[in-house]
PDB file of C-alpha atoms and ligand atoms in Angstrom:
ATOM      1  CA  MET A   1       0.058   0.042  -0.059  1.00 62.00           C
ATOM      2  CA  ASP A   2       1.361   3.261  -1.189  1.00 84.00           C
ATOM      3  CA  ARG A   3       0.239   5.812   1.524  1.00 90.00           C
ATOM      4  CA  PHE A   4       1.626   8.757  -0.257  1.00 95.00           C
ATOM      5  CA  LEU A   5      -0.210   7.936  -3.718  1.00 95.00           C
ATOM      6  CA  LYS A   6      -2.932  10.458  -3.173  1.00 96.00           C
ATOM      7  CA  GLN A   7      -0.541  13.300  -2.194  1.00 97.00           C
ATOM      8  CA  ARG A   8       1.549  12.594  -5.179  1.00 97.00           C
ATOM      9  CA  MET A   9      -1.499  12.812  -7.644  1.00 97.00           C
ATOM     10  CA  LYS A  10      -2.464  16.012  -5.878  1.00 97.00           C
ATOM     11  CA  MET A  11       0.900  17.364  -6.199  1.00 98.00           C
ATOM     12  CA  VAL A  12       0.998  16.779  -9.961  1.00 98.00           C
ATOM     13  CA  ASP A  13      -2.524  18.195 -10.403  1.00 98.00           C
ATOM     14  CA  THR A  14      -2.511  21.306  -8.297  1.00 98.00           C
ATOM     15  CA  GLN A  15       1.097  22.298  -8.468  1.00 98.00           C
ATOM     16  CA  ILE A  16       2.369  21.224 -11.838  1.00 98.00           C
ATOM     17  CA  ARG A  17      -0.381  20.558 -14.361  1.00 98.00           C
ATOM     18  CA  ALA A  18      -2.358  23.719 -12.983  1.00 97.00           C
ATOM     19  CA  ARG A  19       0.688  26.001 -13.329  1.00 97.00           C
ATOM     20  CA  GLY A  20       0.868  24.960 -17.184  1.00 97.00           C
ATOM     21  CA  VAL A  21       3.274  21.958 -17.593  1.00 97.00           C
ATOM     22  CA  THR A  22       1.717  19.755 -20.125  1.00 95.00           C
ATOM     23  CA  ASP A  23       4.387  17.161 -21.003  1.00 97.00           C
ATOM     24  CA  GLU A  24       2.575  13.920 -20.285  1.00 97.00           C
ATOM     25  CA  ARG A  25       5.744  11.968 -19.832  1.00 97.00           C
ATOM     26  CA  VAL A  26       6.970  14.281 -17.234  1.00 98.00           C
ATOM     27  CA  LEU A  27       3.480  14.372 -15.448  1.00 98.00           C
ATOM     28  CA  ARG A  28       3.294  10.450 -15.423  1.00 98.00           C
ATOM     29  CA  VAL A  29       6.834  10.181 -14.074  1.00 98.00           C
ATOM     30  CA  MET A  30       6.224  12.612 -11.128  1.00 98.00           C
ATOM     31  CA  GLU A  31       3.174  10.583 -10.309  1.00 97.00           C
ATOM     32  CA  LYS A  32       5.331   7.518 -10.141  1.00 97.00           C
ATOM     33  CA  ILE A  33       8.315   8.529  -8.404  1.00 97.00           C
ATOM     34  CA  HIS A  34       8.189   8.140  -4.535  1.00 97.00           C
ATOM     35  CA  ARG A  35       9.616  11.777  -3.673  1.00 98.00           C
ATOM     36  CA  HIS A  36       9.401  10.833   0.054  1.00 97.00           C
ATOM     37  CA  LEU A  37      12.102   8.243  -0.360  1.00 97.00           C
ATOM     38  CA  PHE A  38      14.522  11.100  -1.264  1.00 97.00           C
ATOM     39  CA  VAL A  39      13.898  13.211   1.941  1.00 97.00           C
ATOM     40  CA  ASP A  40      14.966  12.742   5.503  1.00 95.00           C
ATOM     41  CA  GLU A  41      12.798  10.691   7.699  1.00 93.00           C
ATOM     42  CA  GLY A  42      11.804  13.575   9.735  1.00 96.00           C
ATOM     43  CA  LEU A  43      10.380  15.498   6.577  1.00 97.00           C
ATOM     44  CA  ILE A  44       8.561  12.412   4.968  1.00 96.00           C
ATOM     45  CA  ASP A  45       5.068  14.195   5.634  1.00 96.00           C
ATOM     46  CA  GLN A  46       6.339  17.269   3.946  1.00 97.00           C
ATOM     47  CA  ALA A  47       7.679  15.661   0.761  1.00 98.00           C
ATOM     48  CA  TYR A  48       4.767  16.441  -1.505  1.00 98.00           C
ATOM     49  CA  ASN A  49       4.516  20.109  -0.306  1.00 98.00           C
ATOM     50  CA  ASP A  50       4.839  23.022  -2.804  1.00 98.00           C
ATOM     51  CA  ASN A  51       8.305  24.067  -1.863  1.00 97.00           C
ATOM     52  CA  PRO A  52      11.985  22.918  -1.603  1.00 96.00           C
ATOM     53  CA  LEU A  53      13.247  21.028   1.474  1.00 97.00           C
ATOM     54  CA  PRO A  54      16.547  20.670   3.347  1.00 97.00           C
ATOM     55  CA  ILE A  55      18.654  17.645   2.448  1.00 96.00           C
ATOM     56  CA  GLY A  56      21.671  18.384   4.587  1.00 94.00           C
ATOM     57  CA  ASP A  57      24.869  20.228   4.045  1.00 94.00           C
ATOM     58  CA  ARG A  58      22.772  23.657   3.532  1.00 93.00           C
ATOM     59  CA  GLN A  59      21.519  22.082   0.213  1.00 96.00           C
ATOM     60  CA  THR A  60      17.962  21.418  -0.881  1.00 96.00           C
ATOM     61  CA  ILE A  61      15.783  19.165  -2.911  1.00 97.00           C
ATOM     62  CA  SER A  62      13.959  21.575  -5.260  1.00 96.00           C
ATOM     63  CA  GLN A  63      10.242  22.441  -5.288  1.00 97.00           C
ATOM     64  CA  PRO A  64       8.233  19.794  -7.523  1.00 98.00           C
ATOM     65  CA  TYR A  65       6.976  22.461  -9.810  1.00 98.00           C
ATOM     66  CA  ILE A  66      10.562  23.650 -10.600  1.00 98.00           C
ATOM     67  CA  VAL A  67      11.645  19.976 -11.141  1.00 98.00           C
ATOM     68  CA  ALA A  68       8.823  19.519 -13.539  1.00 98.00           C
ATOM     69  CA  LEU A  69       9.390  22.754 -15.486  1.00 98.00           C
ATOM     70  CA  MET A  70      13.192  22.184 -15.841  1.00 98.00           C
ATOM     71  CA  THR A  71      12.563  18.665 -16.971  1.00 98.00           C
ATOM     72  CA  ALA A  72       9.758  19.438 -19.537  1.00 98.00           C
ATOM     73  CA  ALA A  73      11.951  22.175 -20.952  1.00 98.00           C
ATOM     74  CA  LEU A  74      14.433  19.470 -22.037  1.00 98.00           C
ATOM     75  CA  ASN A  75      11.890  18.035 -24.390  1.00 97.00           C
ATOM     76  CA  LEU A  76      13.058  14.354 -23.731  1.00 98.00           C
ATOM     77  CA  THR A  77      11.715  11.559 -25.960  1.00 97.00           C
ATOM     78  CA  GLY A  78      13.646   8.631 -24.170  1.00 97.00           C
ATOM     79  CA  LYS A  79      16.738   8.431 -26.503  1.00 97.00           C
ATOM     80  CA  GLU A  80      18.843  11.182 -25.003  1.00 98.00           C
ATOM     81  CA  LYS A  81      22.137  11.306 -23.131  1.00 98.00           C
ATOM     82  CA  VAL A  82      21.544  13.975 -20.354  1.00 98.00           C
ATOM     83  CA  LEU A  83      24.070  15.689 -17.983  1.00 98.00           C
ATOM     84  CA  GLU A  84      22.851  16.926 -14.637  1.00 98.00           C
ATOM     85  CA  ILE A  85      24.929  19.129 -12.543  1.00 98.00           C
ATOM     86  CA  GLY A  86      23.917  19.015  -8.799  1.00 98.00           C
ATOM     87  CA  THR A  87      22.694  15.641  -7.990  1.00 98.00           C
ATOM     88  CA  GLY A  88      21.477  16.447  -4.366  1.00 98.00           C
ATOM     89  CA  SER A  89      19.146  13.879  -3.278  1.00 98.00           C
ATOM     90  CA  GLY A  90      18.873  12.136  -6.662  1.00 98.00           C
ATOM     91  CA  TYR A  91      15.146  12.885  -7.158  1.00 98.00           C
ATOM     92  CA  GLN A  92      15.624  14.875 -10.247  1.00 98.00           C
ATOM     93  CA  THR A  93      18.191  12.221 -11.369  1.00 98.00           C
ATOM     94  CA  ALA A  94      15.576   9.560 -11.050  1.00 98.00           C
ATOM     95  CA  ILE A  95      13.088  11.589 -13.104  1.00 98.00           C
ATOM     96  CA  LEU A  96      15.739  11.995 -15.828  1.00 98.00           C
ATOM     97  CA  ALA A  97      16.559   8.300 -15.665  1.00 98.00           C
ATOM     98  CA  GLU A  98      12.975   7.462 -16.435  1.00 98.00           C
ATOM     99  CA  LEU A  99      12.692  10.055 -19.346  1.00 98.00           C
ATOM    100  CA  ALA A 100      16.143   9.724 -21.142  1.00 98.00           C
ATOM    101  CA  GLU A 101      18.561   6.764 -22.082  1.00 98.00           C
ATOM    102  CA  ARG A 102      21.405   7.626 -19.901  1.00 98.00           C
ATOM    103  CA  VAL A 103      22.069  10.151 -17.175  1.00 98.00           C
ATOM    104  CA  PHE A 104      25.440  11.485 -15.947  1.00 98.00           C
ATOM    105  CA  SER A 105      25.208  13.440 -12.804  1.00 98.00           C
ATOM    106  CA  ILE A 106      27.809  15.284 -10.848  1.00 98.00           C
ATOM    107  CA  GLU A 107      27.744  16.287  -7.325  1.00 98.00           C
ATOM    108  CA  ARG A 108      30.270  18.282  -5.450  1.00 98.00           C
ATOM    109  CA  ILE A 109      29.340  17.038  -1.907  1.00 98.00           C
ATOM    110  CA  ALA A 110      30.557  13.296  -1.623  1.00 98.00           C
ATOM    111  CA  SER A 111      27.937  12.482   1.216  1.00 98.00           C
ATOM    112  CA  LEU A 112      25.070  13.819  -1.003  1.00 98.00           C
ATOM    113  CA  ALA A 113      26.383  11.866  -3.938  1.00 98.00           C
ATOM    114  CA  ALA A 114      26.547   8.617  -1.792  1.00 98.00           C
ATOM    115  CA  GLY A 115      23.049   9.136  -0.622  1.00 97.00           C
ATOM    116  CA  ALA A 116      21.715   9.625  -4.059  1.00 98.00           C
ATOM    117  CA  ARG A 117      23.667   6.662  -5.330  1.00 98.00           C
ATOM    118  CA  LYS A 118      21.960   4.485  -2.611  1.00 97.00           C
ATOM    119  CA  ASN A 119      18.469   5.856  -3.503  1.00 96.00           C
ATOM    120  CA  LEU A 120      18.783   5.338  -7.158  1.00 98.00           C
ATOM    121  CA  ASP A 121      20.304   1.778  -6.574  1.00 97.00           C
ATOM    122  CA  PHE A 122      17.322   1.079  -4.350  1.00 97.00           C
ATOM    123  CA  LEU A 123      14.882   1.997  -7.108  1.00 97.00           C
ATOM    124  CA  ASN A 124      16.900   0.212  -9.841  1.00 97.00           C
ATOM    125  CA  TYR A 125      17.968   3.124 -11.858  1.00 97.00           C
ATOM    126  CA  PHE A 126      20.856   1.476 -13.548  1.00 95.00           C
ATOM    127  CA  ASN A 127      21.194   4.008 -16.414  1.00 98.00           C
ATOM    128  CA  VAL A 128      22.742   6.668 -14.141  1.00 98.00           C
ATOM    129  CA  ALA A 129      26.542   7.321 -13.476  1.00 98.00           C
ATOM    130  CA  ILE A 130      27.324   9.707 -10.661  1.00 98.00           C
ATOM    131  CA  ARG A 131      30.509  11.430 -10.200  1.00 98.00           C
ATOM    132  CA  VAL A 132      31.810  13.639  -7.217  1.00 98.00           C
ATOM    133  CA  GLY A 133      33.447  16.780  -8.228  1.00 98.00           C
ATOM    134  CA  ASP A 134      33.140  20.337  -9.813  1.00 98.00           C
ATOM    135  CA  GLY A 135      30.345  20.064 -12.189  1.00 98.00           C
ATOM    136  CA  THR A 136      31.216  23.398 -13.743  1.00 98.00           C
ATOM    137  CA  TYR A 137      33.689  21.692 -15.931  1.00 98.00           C
ATOM    138  CA  GLY A 138      30.978  19.171 -17.206  1.00 98.00           C
ATOM    139  CA  TRP A 139      31.849  15.628 -18.133  1.00 98.00           C
ATOM    140  CA  ARG A 140      33.818  16.014 -21.331  1.00 98.00           C
ATOM    141  CA  GLU A 141      34.523  12.320 -21.852  1.00 98.00           C
ATOM    142  CA  GLU A 142      30.945  11.601 -22.426  1.00 98.00           C
ATOM    143  CA  SER A 143      29.921  14.736 -24.341  1.00 98.00           C
ATOM    144  CA  PRO A 144      28.190  15.751 -26.485  1.00 98.00           C
ATOM    145  CA  PHE A 145      24.956  15.718 -24.361  1.00 98.00           C
ATOM    146  CA  ASP A 146      21.437  16.114 -25.728  1.00 98.00           C
ATOM    147  CA  GLY A 147      20.436  17.877 -22.584  1.00 98.00           C
ATOM    148  CA  ILE A 148      22.242  19.607 -19.756  1.00 98.00           C
ATOM    149  CA  ILE A 149      20.445  20.575 -16.528  1.00 98.00           C
ATOM    150  CA  ILE A 150      22.050  22.674 -13.856  1.00 98.00           C
ATOM    151  CA  THR A 151      20.047  22.542 -10.537  1.00 98.00           C
ATOM    152  CA  ALA A 152      22.024  25.328  -8.817  1.00 98.00           C
ATOM    153  CA  GLY A 153      22.212  29.152  -9.417  1.00 98.00           C
ATOM    154  CA  ALA A 154      25.069  30.320 -11.664  1.00 98.00           C
ATOM    155  CA  PRO A 155      26.673  33.820 -12.088  1.00 98.00           C
ATOM    156  CA  LYS A 156      26.547  33.122 -15.851  1.00 97.00           C
ATOM    157  CA  VAL A 157      26.301  30.250 -18.457  1.00 97.00           C
ATOM    158  CA  PRO A 158      29.740  28.431 -18.227  1.00 97.00           C
ATOM    159  CA  ARG A 159      31.024  28.381 -21.973  1.00 97.00           C
ATOM    160  CA  ILE A 160      32.588  24.932 -21.078  1.00 98.00           C
ATOM    161  CA  LEU A 161      29.102  23.448 -20.595  1.00 98.00           C
ATOM    162  CA  LEU A 162      27.808  24.883 -23.954  1.00 98.00           C
ATOM    163  CA  GLU A 163      30.831  23.138 -25.672  1.00 98.00           C
ATOM    164  CA  GLN A 164      29.553  19.947 -24.376  1.00 98.00           C
ATOM    165  CA  LEU A 165      25.922  20.462 -25.695  1.00 98.00           C
ATOM    166  CA  ALA A 166      25.117  18.559 -28.788  1.00 98.00           C
ATOM    167  CA  ILE A 167      23.880  20.702 -31.748  1.00 98.00           C
ATOM    168  CA  GLY A 168      20.127  21.041 -31.244  1.00 98.00           C
ATOM    169  CA  GLY A 169      20.608  20.146 -27.581  1.00 98.00           C
ATOM    170  CA  ARG A 170      19.171  22.209 -24.614  1.00 98.00           C
ATOM    171  CA  LEU A 171      20.815  23.513 -21.481  1.00 98.00           C
ATOM    172  CA  ILE A 172      18.703  24.582 -18.632  1.00 98.00           C
ATOM    173  CA  ILE A 173      20.393  26.905 -16.059  1.00 98.00           C
ATOM    174  CA  PRO A 174      19.425  29.445 -13.295  1.00 98.00           C
ATOM    175  CA  THR A 175      21.501  32.292 -13.756  1.00 98.00           C
ATOM    176  CA  GLY A 176      21.690  35.773 -11.912  1.00 98.00           C
ATOM    177  CA  SER A 177      22.907  37.033  -8.371  1.00 97.00           C
ATOM    178  CA  ARG A 178      23.253  34.790  -5.335  1.00 96.00           C
ATOM    179  CA  VAL A 179      19.853  35.902  -4.064  1.00 96.00           C
ATOM    180  CA  SER A 180      17.685  35.463  -7.143  1.00 96.00           C
ATOM    181  CA  GLN A 181      17.938  34.196 -10.800  1.00 97.00           C
ATOM    182  CA  GLU A 182      16.312  33.694 -14.036  1.00 98.00           C
ATOM    183  CA  LEU A 183      15.720  30.118 -15.261  1.00 98.00           C
ATOM    184  CA  LEU A 184      17.026  29.952 -19.014  1.00 98.00           C
ATOM    185  CA  ARG A 185      16.784  27.415 -21.619  1.00 98.00           C
ATOM    186  CA  ILE A 186      19.480  27.724 -24.216  1.00 98.00           C
ATOM    187  CA  THR A 187      19.392  25.768 -27.394  1.00 98.00           C
ATOM    188  CA  ARG A 188      22.570  25.084 -29.271  1.00 98.00           C
ATOM    189  CA  LEU A 189      22.075  25.927 -33.038  1.00 98.00           C
ATOM    190  CA  SER A 190      25.313  25.014 -34.751  1.00 97.00           C
ATOM    191  CA  GLU A 191      28.866  23.747 -34.663  1.00 96.00           C
ATOM    192  CA  ASP A 192      29.814  27.490 -33.421  1.00 97.00           C
ATOM    193  CA  VAL A 193      29.226  27.565 -29.731  1.00 96.00           C
ATOM    194  CA  ASN A 194      28.314  31.298 -29.992  1.00 95.00           C
ATOM    195  CA  GLU A 195      25.130  30.321 -32.160  1.00 97.00           C
ATOM    196  CA  ILE A 196      22.527  29.907 -29.497  1.00 98.00           C
ATOM    197  CA  LYS A 197      18.912  30.636 -28.730  1.00 98.00           C
ATOM    198  CA  THR A 198      18.049  31.723 -25.238  1.00 98.00           C
ATOM    199  CA  GLU A 199      14.645  31.651 -23.688  1.00 98.00           C
ATOM    200  CA  ALA A 200      13.764  33.039 -20.237  1.00 97.00           C
ATOM    201  CA  MET A 201      11.449  30.937 -18.394  1.00 97.00           C
ATOM    202  CA  CYS A 202      10.738  32.303 -15.022  1.00 95.00           C
ATOM    203  CA  GLY A 203      12.158  33.865 -11.957  1.00 96.00           C
ATOM    204  CA  CYS A 204      13.694  31.441  -9.345  1.00 95.00           C
ATOM    205  CA  ARG A 205      15.793  31.090  -6.261  1.00 94.00           C
ATOM    206  CA  PHE A 206      18.433  28.214  -6.154  1.00 96.00           C
ATOM    207  CA  VAL A 207      21.436  27.446  -3.762  1.00 95.00           C
ATOM    208  CA  ASP A 208      24.654  28.346  -5.313  1.00 97.00           C
ATOM    209  CA  LEU A 209      26.558  26.635  -8.043  1.00 98.00           C
ATOM    210  CA  ILE A 210      29.907  26.477  -6.424  1.00 98.00           C
ATOM    211  CA  GLY A 211      33.022  25.867  -8.521  1.00 98.00           C
ATOM    212  CA  ASP A 212      35.598  27.211 -10.853  1.00 97.00           C
ATOM    213  CA  HIS A 213      32.936  28.343 -13.434  1.00 97.00           C
ATOM    214  CA  GLY A 214      30.389  29.300 -10.804  1.00 97.00           C
ATOM    215  CA  TRP A 215      30.518  31.019  -7.514  1.00 98.00           C
ATOM    216  CA  ASN A 216      33.391  30.984  -4.839  1.00 95.00           C
ATOM    217  CA  ALA A 217      32.623  28.765  -1.880  1.00 90.00           C
TER     218      ALA A 217
HETATM  219  N1  SAM B   1      18.160  18.164  -8.058  1.00 50.57           N
HETATM  220  C1  SAM B   1      18.472  17.947  -6.715  1.00 50.57           C
HETATM  221  C2  SAM B   1      17.529  17.071  -6.039  1.00 50.57           C
HETATM  222  O1  SAM B   1      16.507  16.657  -6.776  1.00 50.57           O
HETATM  223  O2  SAM B   1      17.511  16.828  -4.822  1.00 50.57           O
HETATM  224  C3  SAM B   1      18.668  19.307  -5.892  1.00 50.57           C
HETATM  225  C4  SAM B   1      19.913  19.883  -6.260  1.00 50.57           C
HETATM  226  S1  SAM B   1      20.194  21.280  -5.002  1.00 50.57           S
HETATM  227  C5  SAM B   1      19.118  22.476  -5.427  1.00 50.57           C
HETATM  228  C6  SAM B   1      21.731  21.718  -5.868  1.00 50.57           C
HETATM  229  C7  SAM B   1      22.879  20.710  -5.718  1.00 50.57           C
HETATM  230  O3  SAM B   1      23.983  21.326  -6.484  1.00 50.57           O
HETATM  231  C8  SAM B   1      23.409  20.774  -4.345  1.00 50.57           C
HETATM  232  O4  SAM B   1      23.332  19.415  -3.939  1.00 50.57           O
HETATM  233  C9  SAM B   1      24.916  21.292  -4.450  1.00 50.57           C
HETATM  234  O5  SAM B   1      25.783  20.527  -3.577  1.00 50.57           O
HETATM  235  C10 SAM B   1      25.389  20.999  -5.860  1.00 50.57           C
HETATM  236  N2  SAM B   1      26.283  21.701  -6.387  1.00 50.57           N
HETATM  237  C11 SAM B   1      26.565  23.081  -6.379  1.00 50.57           C
HETATM  238  N3  SAM B   1      27.667  23.366  -7.110  1.00 50.57           N
HETATM  239  C12 SAM B   1      27.921  22.260  -7.724  1.00 50.57           C
HETATM  240  C13 SAM B   1      29.050  22.053  -8.738  1.00 50.57           C
HETATM  241  N4  SAM B   1      30.080  22.867  -9.035  1.00 50.57           N
HETATM  242  N5  SAM B   1      29.107  20.761  -9.025  1.00 50.57           N
HETATM  243  C14 SAM B   1      28.426  19.774  -8.804  1.00 50.57           C
HETATM  244  N6  SAM B   1      27.407  20.029  -7.928  1.00 50.57           N
HETATM  245  C15 SAM B   1      27.187  20.932  -7.455  1.00 50.57           C
END
């Protein structure tokens, strides 16, 4: 018996579908994945609330709507290779693992990466590789990626990540100050990394992307 099923369906209906996310694959996966398994025991009853939650080390699992919005913006069909920067709890990673062919995820905090790996193994997501390190460098050996998703706020778009994006690929990133950012979708249009299309999606507030091509710690 899944005692959170009702809460999960309600989360998708009232927080996500009602705010305009229409990608049925994303909605179905968010109805399916047990978000409560990705939060601390003591926060389990808040797992489906309309807000981010702490996951330790001053980091957060993002608000469900933002996870849905960012995922939908990737336009995944199931055949893609995706890079995620900021594994955190592994919740967003699990969603990507359902919707893409392979997922590569980088987390700078080793204990969070270990927790995420445990969660993803428990749920049998074997198409996910996780590495500990500064994700602002990307994962060059595995590039190009059809999608890149950065789940922490950056001062600007790291060029090194655009270089690892396939032509036609999409990169989702919050950029701005340390206090507030704008969520961007950037599509690479050609071999030339300067030829991109940038779409602003909404205002948002993320924890810092900390690294050589992000903020200082
Ligand atoms: N998507 C995650 C989830 O579903 O739980 C939430 C991610 S949390 C908002 C942002 C994460 O980015 C944090 O875990 C943080 O440690 C990580 N992070 C920040 N800077 C990073 C970097 N340079 N490389 C990799 N991870 C980074």
